[in-house]
Coordinates of N, CA and C in Angstrom, one line a residue:
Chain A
X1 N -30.0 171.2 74.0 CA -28.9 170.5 74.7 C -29.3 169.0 74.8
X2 N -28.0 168.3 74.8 CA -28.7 166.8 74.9 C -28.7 166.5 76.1
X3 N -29.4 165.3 76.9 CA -29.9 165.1 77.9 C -30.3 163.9 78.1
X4 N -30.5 163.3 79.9 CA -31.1 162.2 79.6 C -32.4 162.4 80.6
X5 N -33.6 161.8 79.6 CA -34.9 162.3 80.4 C -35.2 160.9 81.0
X6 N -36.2 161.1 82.6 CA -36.9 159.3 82.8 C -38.4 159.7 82.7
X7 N -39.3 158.9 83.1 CA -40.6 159.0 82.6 C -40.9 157.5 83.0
X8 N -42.2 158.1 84.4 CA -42.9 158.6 84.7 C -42.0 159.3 86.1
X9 N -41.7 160.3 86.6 CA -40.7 161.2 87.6 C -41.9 160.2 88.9
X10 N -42.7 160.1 88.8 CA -43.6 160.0 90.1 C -44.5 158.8 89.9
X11 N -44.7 157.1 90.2 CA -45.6 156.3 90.2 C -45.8 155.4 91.1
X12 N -47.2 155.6 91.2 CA -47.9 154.7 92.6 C -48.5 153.7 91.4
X13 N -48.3 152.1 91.8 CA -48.9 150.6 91.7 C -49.3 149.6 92.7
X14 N -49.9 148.7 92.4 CA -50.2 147.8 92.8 C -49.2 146.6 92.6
X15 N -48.8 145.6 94.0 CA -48.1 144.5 93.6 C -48.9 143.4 92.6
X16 N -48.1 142.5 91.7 CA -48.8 141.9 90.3 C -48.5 142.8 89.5
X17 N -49.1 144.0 89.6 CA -48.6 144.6 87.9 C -47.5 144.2 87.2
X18 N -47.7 144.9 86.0 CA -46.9 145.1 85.0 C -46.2 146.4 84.9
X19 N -44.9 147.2 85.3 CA -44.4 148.7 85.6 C -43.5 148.4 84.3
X20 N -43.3 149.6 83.6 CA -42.5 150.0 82.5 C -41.9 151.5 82.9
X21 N -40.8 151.8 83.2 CA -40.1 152.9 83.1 C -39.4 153.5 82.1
X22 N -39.4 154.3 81.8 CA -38.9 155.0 80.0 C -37.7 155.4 80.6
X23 N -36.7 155.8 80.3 CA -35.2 156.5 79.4 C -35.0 156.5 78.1
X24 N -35.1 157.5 78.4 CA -34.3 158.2 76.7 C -33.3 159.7 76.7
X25 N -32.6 159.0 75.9 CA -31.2 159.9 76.0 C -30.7 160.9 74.8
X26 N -30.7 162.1 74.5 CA -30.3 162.3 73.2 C -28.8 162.5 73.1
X27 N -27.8 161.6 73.4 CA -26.5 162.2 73.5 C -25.9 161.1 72.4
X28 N -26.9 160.3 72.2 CA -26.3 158.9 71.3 C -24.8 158.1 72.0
X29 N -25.6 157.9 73.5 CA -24.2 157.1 74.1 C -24.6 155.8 73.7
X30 N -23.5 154.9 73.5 CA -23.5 153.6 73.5 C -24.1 152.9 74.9
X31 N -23.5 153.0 75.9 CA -23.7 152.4 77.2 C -25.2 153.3 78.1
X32 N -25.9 152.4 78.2 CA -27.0 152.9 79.1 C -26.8 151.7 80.6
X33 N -27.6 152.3 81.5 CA -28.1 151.3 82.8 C -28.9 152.2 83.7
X34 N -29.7 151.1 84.1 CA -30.6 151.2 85.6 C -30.1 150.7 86.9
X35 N -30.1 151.7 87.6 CA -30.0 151.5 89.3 C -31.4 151.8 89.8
X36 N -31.1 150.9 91.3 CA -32.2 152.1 92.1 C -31.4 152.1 93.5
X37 N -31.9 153.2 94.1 CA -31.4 153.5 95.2 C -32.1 153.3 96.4
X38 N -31.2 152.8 97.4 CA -32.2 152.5 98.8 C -31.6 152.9 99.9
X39 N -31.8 153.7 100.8 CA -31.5 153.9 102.1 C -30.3 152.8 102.7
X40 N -28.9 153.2 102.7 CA -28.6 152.2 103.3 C -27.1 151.5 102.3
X41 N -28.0 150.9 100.8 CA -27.3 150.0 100.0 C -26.6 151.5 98.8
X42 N -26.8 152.5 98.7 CA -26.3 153.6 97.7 C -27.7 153.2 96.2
X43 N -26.4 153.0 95.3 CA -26.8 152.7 93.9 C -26.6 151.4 93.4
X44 N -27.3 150.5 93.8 CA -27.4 149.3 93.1 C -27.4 149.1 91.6
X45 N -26.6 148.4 90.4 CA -27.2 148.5 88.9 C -28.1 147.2 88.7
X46 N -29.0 147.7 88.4 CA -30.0 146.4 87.9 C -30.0 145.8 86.6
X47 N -29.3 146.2 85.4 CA -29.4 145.8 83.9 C -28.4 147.1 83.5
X48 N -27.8 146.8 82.5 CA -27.0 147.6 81.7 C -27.1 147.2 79.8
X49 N -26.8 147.8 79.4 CA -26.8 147.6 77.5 C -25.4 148.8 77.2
X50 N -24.3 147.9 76.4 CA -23.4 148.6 76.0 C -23.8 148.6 74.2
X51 N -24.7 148.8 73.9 CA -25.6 149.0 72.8 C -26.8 148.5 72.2
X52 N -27.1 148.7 70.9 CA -28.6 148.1 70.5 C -28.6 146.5 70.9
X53 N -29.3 145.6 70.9 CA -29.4 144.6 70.7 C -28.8 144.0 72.5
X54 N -27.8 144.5 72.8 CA -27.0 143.9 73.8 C -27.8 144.2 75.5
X55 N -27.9 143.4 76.0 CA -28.4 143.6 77.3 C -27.4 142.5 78.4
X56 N -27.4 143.1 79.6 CA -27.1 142.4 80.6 C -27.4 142.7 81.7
X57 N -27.1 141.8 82.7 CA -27.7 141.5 84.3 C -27.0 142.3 85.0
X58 N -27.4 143.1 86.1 CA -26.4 143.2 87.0 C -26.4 142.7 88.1
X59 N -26.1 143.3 89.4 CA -26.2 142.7 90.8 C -27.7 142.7 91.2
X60 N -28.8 143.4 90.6 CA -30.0 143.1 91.4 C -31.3 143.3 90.0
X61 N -30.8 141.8 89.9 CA -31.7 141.6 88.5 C -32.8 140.7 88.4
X62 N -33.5 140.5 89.8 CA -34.1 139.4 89.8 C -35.7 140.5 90.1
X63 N -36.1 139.9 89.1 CA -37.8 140.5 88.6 C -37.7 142.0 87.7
X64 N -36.8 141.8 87.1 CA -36.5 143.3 86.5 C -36.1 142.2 84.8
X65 N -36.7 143.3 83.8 CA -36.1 143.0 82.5 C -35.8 144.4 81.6
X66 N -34.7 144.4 80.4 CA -34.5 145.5 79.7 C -34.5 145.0 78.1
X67 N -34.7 145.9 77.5 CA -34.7 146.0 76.0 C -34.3 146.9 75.4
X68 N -33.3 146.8 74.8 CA -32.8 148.0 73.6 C -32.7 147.7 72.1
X69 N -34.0 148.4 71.7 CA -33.9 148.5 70.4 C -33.5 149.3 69.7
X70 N -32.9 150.6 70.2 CA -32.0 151.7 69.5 C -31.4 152.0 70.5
X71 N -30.6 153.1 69.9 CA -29.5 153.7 70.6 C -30.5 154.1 72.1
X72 N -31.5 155.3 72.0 CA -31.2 156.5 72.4 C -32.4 155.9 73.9
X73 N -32.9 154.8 74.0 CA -33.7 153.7 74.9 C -33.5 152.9 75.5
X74 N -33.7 152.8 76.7 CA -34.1 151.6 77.4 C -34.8 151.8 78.4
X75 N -36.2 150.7 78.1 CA -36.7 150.8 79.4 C -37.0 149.7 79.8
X76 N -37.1 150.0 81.1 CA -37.3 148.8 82.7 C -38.5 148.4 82.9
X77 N -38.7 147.0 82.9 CA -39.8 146.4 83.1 C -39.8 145.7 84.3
X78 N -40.7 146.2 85.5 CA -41.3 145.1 86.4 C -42.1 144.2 85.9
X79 N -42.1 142.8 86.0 CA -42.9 142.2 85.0 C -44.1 141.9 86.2
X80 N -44.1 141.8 87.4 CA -44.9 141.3 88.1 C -44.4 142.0 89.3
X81 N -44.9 143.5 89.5 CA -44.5 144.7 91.0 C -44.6 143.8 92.3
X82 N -43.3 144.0 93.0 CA -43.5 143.8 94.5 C -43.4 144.9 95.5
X83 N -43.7 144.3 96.7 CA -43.6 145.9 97.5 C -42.3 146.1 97.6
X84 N -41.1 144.8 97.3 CA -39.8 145.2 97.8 C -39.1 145.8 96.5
X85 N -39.7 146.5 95.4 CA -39.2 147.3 94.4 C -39.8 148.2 94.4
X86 N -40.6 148.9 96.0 CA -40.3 150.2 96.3 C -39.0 150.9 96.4
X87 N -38.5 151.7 95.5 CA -37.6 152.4 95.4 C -38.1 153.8 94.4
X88 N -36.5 154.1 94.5 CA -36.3 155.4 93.5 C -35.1 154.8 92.5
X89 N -35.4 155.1 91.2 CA -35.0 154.2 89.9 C -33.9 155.4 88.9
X90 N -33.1 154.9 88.8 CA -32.3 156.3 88.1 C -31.3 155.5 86.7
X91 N -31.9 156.2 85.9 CA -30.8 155.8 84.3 C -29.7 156.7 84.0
X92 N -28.8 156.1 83.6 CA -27.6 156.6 83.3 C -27.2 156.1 82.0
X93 N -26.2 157.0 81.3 CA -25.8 156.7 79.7 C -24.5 156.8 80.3
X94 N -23.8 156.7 79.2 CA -22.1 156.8 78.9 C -21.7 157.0 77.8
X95 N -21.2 157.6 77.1 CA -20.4 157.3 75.1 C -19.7 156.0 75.3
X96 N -18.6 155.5 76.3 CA -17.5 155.1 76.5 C -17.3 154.2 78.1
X97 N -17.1 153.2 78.2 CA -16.0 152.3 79.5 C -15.5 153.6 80.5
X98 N -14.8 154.3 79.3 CA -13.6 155.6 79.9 C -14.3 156.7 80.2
X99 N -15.4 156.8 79.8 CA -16.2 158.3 80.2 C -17.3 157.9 81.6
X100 N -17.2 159.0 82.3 CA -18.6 159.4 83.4 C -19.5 158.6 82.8
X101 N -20.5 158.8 83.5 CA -21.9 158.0 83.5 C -23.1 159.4 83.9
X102 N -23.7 159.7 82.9 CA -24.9 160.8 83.2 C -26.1 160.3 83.9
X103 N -26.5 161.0 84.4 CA -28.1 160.1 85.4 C -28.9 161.0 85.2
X104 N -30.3 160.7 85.0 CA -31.2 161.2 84.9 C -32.1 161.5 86.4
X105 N -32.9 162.2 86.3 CA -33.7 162.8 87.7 C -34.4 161.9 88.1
X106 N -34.6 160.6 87.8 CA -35.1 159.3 88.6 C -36.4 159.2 88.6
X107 N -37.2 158.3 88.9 CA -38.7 157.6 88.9 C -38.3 157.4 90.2
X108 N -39.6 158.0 91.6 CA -40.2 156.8 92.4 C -41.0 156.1 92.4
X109 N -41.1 155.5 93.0 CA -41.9 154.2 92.6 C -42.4 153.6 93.7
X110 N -43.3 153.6 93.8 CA -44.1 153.3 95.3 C -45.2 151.9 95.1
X111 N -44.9 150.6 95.3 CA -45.9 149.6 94.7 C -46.5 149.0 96.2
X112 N -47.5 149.1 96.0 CA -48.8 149.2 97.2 C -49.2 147.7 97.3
Chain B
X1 N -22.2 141.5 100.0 CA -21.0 142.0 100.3 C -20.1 143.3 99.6
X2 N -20.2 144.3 100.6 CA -20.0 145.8 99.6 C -18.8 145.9 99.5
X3 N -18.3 146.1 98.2 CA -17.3 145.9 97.7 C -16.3 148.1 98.2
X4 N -17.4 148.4 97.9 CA -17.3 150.2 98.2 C -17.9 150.3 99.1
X5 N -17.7 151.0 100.2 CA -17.6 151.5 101.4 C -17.8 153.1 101.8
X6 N -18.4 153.7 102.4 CA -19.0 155.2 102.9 C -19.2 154.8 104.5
X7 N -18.3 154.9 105.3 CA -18.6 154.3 106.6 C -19.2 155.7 107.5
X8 N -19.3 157.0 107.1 CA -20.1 157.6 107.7 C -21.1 158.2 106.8
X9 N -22.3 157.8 107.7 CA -23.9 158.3 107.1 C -24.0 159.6 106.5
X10 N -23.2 160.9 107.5 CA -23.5 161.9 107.5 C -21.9 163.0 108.4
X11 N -22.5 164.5 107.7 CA -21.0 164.8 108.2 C -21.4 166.1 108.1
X12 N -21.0 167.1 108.9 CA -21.4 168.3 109.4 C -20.1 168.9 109.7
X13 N -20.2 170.2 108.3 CA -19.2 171.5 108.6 C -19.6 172.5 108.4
X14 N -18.7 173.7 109.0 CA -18.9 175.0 108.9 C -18.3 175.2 107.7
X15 N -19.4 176.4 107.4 CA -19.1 177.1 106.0 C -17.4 178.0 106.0
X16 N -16.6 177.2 104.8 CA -15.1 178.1 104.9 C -14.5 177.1 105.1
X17 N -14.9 176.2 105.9 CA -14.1 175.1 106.9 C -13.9 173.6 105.6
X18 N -12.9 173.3 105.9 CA -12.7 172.0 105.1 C -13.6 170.7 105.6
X19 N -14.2 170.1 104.1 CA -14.8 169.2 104.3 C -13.9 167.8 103.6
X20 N -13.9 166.7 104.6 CA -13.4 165.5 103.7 C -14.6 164.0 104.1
X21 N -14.4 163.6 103.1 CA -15.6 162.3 102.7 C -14.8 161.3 102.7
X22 N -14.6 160.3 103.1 CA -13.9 159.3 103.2 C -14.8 157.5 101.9
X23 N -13.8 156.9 101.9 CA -14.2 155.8 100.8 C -13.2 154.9 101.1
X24 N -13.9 153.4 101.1 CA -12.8 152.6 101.3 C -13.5 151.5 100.3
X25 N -12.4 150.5 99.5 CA -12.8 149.5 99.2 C -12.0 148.3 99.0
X26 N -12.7 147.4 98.5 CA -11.9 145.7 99.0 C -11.4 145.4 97.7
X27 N -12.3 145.6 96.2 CA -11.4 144.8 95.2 C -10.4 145.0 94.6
X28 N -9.6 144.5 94.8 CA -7.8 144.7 94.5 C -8.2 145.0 92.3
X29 N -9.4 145.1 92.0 CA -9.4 145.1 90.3 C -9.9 146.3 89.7
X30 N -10.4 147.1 91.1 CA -10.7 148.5 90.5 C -9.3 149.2 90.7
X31 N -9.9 150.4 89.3 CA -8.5 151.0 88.7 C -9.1 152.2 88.3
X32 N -10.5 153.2 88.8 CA -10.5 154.1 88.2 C -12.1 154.6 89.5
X33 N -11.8 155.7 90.1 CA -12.8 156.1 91.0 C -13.2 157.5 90.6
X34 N -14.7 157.6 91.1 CA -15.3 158.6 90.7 C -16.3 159.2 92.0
X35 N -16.6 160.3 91.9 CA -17.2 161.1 93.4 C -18.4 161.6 92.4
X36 N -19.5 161.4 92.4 CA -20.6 162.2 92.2 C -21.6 162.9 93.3
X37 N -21.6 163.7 93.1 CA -23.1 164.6 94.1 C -24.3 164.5 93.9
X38 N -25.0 164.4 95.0 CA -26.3 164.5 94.7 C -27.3 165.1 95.3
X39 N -28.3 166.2 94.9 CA -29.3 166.9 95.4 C -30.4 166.0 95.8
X40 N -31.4 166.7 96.6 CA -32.9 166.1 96.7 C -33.2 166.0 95.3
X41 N -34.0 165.1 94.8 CA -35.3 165.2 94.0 C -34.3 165.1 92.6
X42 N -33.1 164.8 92.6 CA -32.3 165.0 90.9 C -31.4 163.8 91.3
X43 N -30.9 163.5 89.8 CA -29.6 162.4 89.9 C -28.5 162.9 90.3
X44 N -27.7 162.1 90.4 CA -26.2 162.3 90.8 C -25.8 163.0 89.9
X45 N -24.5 163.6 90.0 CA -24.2 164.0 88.8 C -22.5 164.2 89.0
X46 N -21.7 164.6 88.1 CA -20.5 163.9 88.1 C -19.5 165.3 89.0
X47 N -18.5 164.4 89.9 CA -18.0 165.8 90.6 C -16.3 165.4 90.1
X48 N -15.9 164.6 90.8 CA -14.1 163.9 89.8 C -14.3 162.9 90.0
X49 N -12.9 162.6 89.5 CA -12.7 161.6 89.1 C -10.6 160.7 89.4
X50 N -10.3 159.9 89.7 CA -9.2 159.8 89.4 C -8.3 158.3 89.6
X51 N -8.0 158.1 88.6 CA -7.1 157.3 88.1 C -6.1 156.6 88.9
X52 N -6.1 155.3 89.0 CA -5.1 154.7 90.0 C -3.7 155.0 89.5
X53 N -3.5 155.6 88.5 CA -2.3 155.7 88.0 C -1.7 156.8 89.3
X54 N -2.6 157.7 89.6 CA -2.4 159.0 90.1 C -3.1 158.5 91.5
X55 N -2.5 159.6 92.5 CA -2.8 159.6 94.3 C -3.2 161.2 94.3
X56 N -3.6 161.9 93.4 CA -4.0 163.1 93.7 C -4.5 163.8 92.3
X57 N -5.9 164.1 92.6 CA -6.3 165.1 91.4 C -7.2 166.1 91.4
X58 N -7.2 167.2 90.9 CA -7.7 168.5 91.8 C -8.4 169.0 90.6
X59 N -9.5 169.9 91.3 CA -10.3 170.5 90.1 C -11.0 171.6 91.2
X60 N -10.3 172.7 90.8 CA -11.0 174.0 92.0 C -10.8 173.4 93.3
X61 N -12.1 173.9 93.9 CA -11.9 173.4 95.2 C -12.1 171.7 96.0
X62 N -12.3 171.2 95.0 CA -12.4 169.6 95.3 C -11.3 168.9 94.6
X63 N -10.7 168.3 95.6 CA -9.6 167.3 95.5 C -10.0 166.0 96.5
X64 N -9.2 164.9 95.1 CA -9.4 163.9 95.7 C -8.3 162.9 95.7
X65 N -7.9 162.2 97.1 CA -6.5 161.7 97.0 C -6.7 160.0 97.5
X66 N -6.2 159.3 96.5 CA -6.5 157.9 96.4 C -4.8 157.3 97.3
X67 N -5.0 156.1 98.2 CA -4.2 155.3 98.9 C -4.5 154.1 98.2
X68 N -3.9 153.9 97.3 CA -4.4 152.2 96.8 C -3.4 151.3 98.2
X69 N -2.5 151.3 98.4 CA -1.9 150.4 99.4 C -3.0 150.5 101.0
X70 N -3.9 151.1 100.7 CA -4.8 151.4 101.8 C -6.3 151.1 101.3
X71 N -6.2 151.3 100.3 CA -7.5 150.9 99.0 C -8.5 151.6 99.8
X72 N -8.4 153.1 99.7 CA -9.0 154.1 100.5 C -9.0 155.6 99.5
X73 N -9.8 156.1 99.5 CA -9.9 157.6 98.4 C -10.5 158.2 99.4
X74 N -10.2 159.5 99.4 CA -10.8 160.5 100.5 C -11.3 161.8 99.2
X75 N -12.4 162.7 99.5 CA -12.7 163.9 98.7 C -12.3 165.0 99.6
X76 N -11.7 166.0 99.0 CA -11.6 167.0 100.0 C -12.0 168.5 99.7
X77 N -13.2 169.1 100.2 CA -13.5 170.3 99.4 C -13.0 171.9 100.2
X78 N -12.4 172.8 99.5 CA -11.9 173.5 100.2 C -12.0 174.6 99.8
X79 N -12.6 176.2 99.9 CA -13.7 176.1 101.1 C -14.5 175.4 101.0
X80 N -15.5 174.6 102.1 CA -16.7 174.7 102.2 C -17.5 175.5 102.1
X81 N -19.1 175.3 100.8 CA -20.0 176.3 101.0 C -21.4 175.6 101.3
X82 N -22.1 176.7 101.6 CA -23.8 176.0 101.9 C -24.5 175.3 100.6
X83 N -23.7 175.4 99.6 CA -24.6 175.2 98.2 C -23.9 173.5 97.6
X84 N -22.9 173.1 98.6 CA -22.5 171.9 98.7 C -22.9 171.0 99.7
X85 N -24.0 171.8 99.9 CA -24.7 170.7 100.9 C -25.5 169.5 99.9
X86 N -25.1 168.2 100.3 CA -25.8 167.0 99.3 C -25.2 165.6 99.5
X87 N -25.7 164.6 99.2 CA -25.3 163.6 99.4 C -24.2 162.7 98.3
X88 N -22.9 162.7 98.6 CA -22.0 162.5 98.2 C -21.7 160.8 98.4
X89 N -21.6 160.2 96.5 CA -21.4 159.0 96.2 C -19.9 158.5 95.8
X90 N -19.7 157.8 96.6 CA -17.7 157.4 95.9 C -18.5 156.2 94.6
X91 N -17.6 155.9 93.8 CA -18.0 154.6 92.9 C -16.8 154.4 92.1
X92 N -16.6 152.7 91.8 CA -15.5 152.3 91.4 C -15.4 151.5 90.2
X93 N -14.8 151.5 89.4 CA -15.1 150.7 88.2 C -13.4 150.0 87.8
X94 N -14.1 148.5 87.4 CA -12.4 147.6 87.0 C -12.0 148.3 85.9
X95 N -10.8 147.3 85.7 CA -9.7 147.6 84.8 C -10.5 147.0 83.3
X96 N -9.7 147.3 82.6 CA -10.7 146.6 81.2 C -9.7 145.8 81.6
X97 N -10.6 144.4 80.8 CA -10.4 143.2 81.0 C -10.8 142.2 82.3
X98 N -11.5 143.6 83.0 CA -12.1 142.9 84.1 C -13.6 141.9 83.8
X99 N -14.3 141.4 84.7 CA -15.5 140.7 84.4 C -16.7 141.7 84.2
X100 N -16.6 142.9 85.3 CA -17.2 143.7 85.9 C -16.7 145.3 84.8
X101 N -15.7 145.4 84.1 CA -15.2 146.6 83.2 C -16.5 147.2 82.3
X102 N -16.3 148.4 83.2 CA -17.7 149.7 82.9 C -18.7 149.9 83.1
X103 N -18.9 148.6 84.1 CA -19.6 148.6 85.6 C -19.4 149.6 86.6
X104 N -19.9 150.4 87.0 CA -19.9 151.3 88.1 C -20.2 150.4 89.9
X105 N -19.4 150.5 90.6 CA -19.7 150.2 92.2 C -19.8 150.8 93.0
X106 N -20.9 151.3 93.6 CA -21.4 152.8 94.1 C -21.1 152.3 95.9
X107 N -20.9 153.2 96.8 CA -21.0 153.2 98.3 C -22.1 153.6 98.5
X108 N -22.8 153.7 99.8 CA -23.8 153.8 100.3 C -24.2 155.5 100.4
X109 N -23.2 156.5 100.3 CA -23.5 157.5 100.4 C -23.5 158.5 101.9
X110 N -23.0 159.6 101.5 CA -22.2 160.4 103.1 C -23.4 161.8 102.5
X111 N -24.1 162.1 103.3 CA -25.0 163.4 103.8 C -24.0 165.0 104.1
X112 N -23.9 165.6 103.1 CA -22.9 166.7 103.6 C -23.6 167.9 103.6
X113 N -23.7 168.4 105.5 CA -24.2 170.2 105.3 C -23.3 170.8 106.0
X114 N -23.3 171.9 105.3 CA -22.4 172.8 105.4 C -23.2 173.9 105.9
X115 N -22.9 174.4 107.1 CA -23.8 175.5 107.9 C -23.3 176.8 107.8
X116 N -23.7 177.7 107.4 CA -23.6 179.4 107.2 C -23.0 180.0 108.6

């Protein structure tokens, strides 16, 4: 069955690091994105890609970066971990604008 | 400035008994709303959906009826069961041609248990 997996489900850091979170999707949707969620605010999107090569910002894009070099990928980079991107991090695909959005079972992320 | 709205945290029914989740929002450019569920420990995942064209769309026991002149969606699940207990997301997305089109705008989220 196709699916979308995240990776690492569970990670403790230190603030300064460097955090990479994986998505990968085998449904070959065009549209991927990253939210995270926080008590309070729902599902924020932090970056989105409506395919290879294409990336963009969303509403809470400041210290977060994405790359997509194929379809079935993108992953999230803390470039420099703060405490205030302790959260829980969730990716979502789409085929379509006009279709649902799938989410995967989310990363927390706990930066110390 | 939250464009989508969940103005209660949390919401407690009897099992059988009708449950409704309320959603309010401000951008006069969304044109297409969506209700996802969500368990502990998993993503959301998709429950309806419905079209401003339409003020009512049903699927089994969840219906969901949109007031654009109120710019308000309400979910309504009928019966209530215990296995619907979870945290229930409204989210809205523009028209194409919008700035924001296939952007998702999620509310804060309503806590639903349903007691046996």
């Amino acid at each position: 069955d196709a699916e979308i997996t995240q990776s690492p489900r569970h990670k403790i850091t230190e603030t300064g690091r460097q955090v990479t979170l994986a998505c990968h999707q085998t449904w070959n949707h065009n549209n991927m994105f990253w939210y995270r969620q926080d008590l309070g605010h729902g599902l924020r999107l932090i970056h989105y890609s409506y395919g290879v090569q294409d990336t963009n910002k969303g509403e809470v894009s400041d210290g977060y970066s994405v790359s997509r070099s194929n379809t079935e990928d993108l992953p999230l980079t803390l470039e420099s971990a703060a405490s205030s991107q302790t959260s829980v991090y969730f990716c979502a695909s789409s085929f379509s604008n006009n279709q649902p959005q799938h989410f995967g079972d989310g990363t927390r992320l706990s930066i110390l | 400035d939250q464009q989508v709205k969940q103005n209660s945290p949390s919401l407690s029914v009897q099992e059988g008994r009708i449950s409704i989740l309320n959603c309010d929002y401000t951008n006069s450019m969304f044109d297409y709303f969506l209700w996802y569920k969500k368990y502990p420990a998993e993503g959301p995942t998709f429950l309806i959906s419905i079209s401003s064209i339409k003020d009512k769309n049903e699927d089994g026991r969840f219906t969901v009826f949109l007031n654009k002149s109120a710019k308000h969606l309400s979910l309504h699940i009928v019966p209530s069961q215990p296995g619907d207990s979870a945290v229930y997301f409204c989210a809205a997305k523009e028209a194409a041609g919008g700035t924001s089109y296939g952007k998702l705008t999620f509310g804060q989220g309503t806590i639903l248990t349903v007691h046996p």
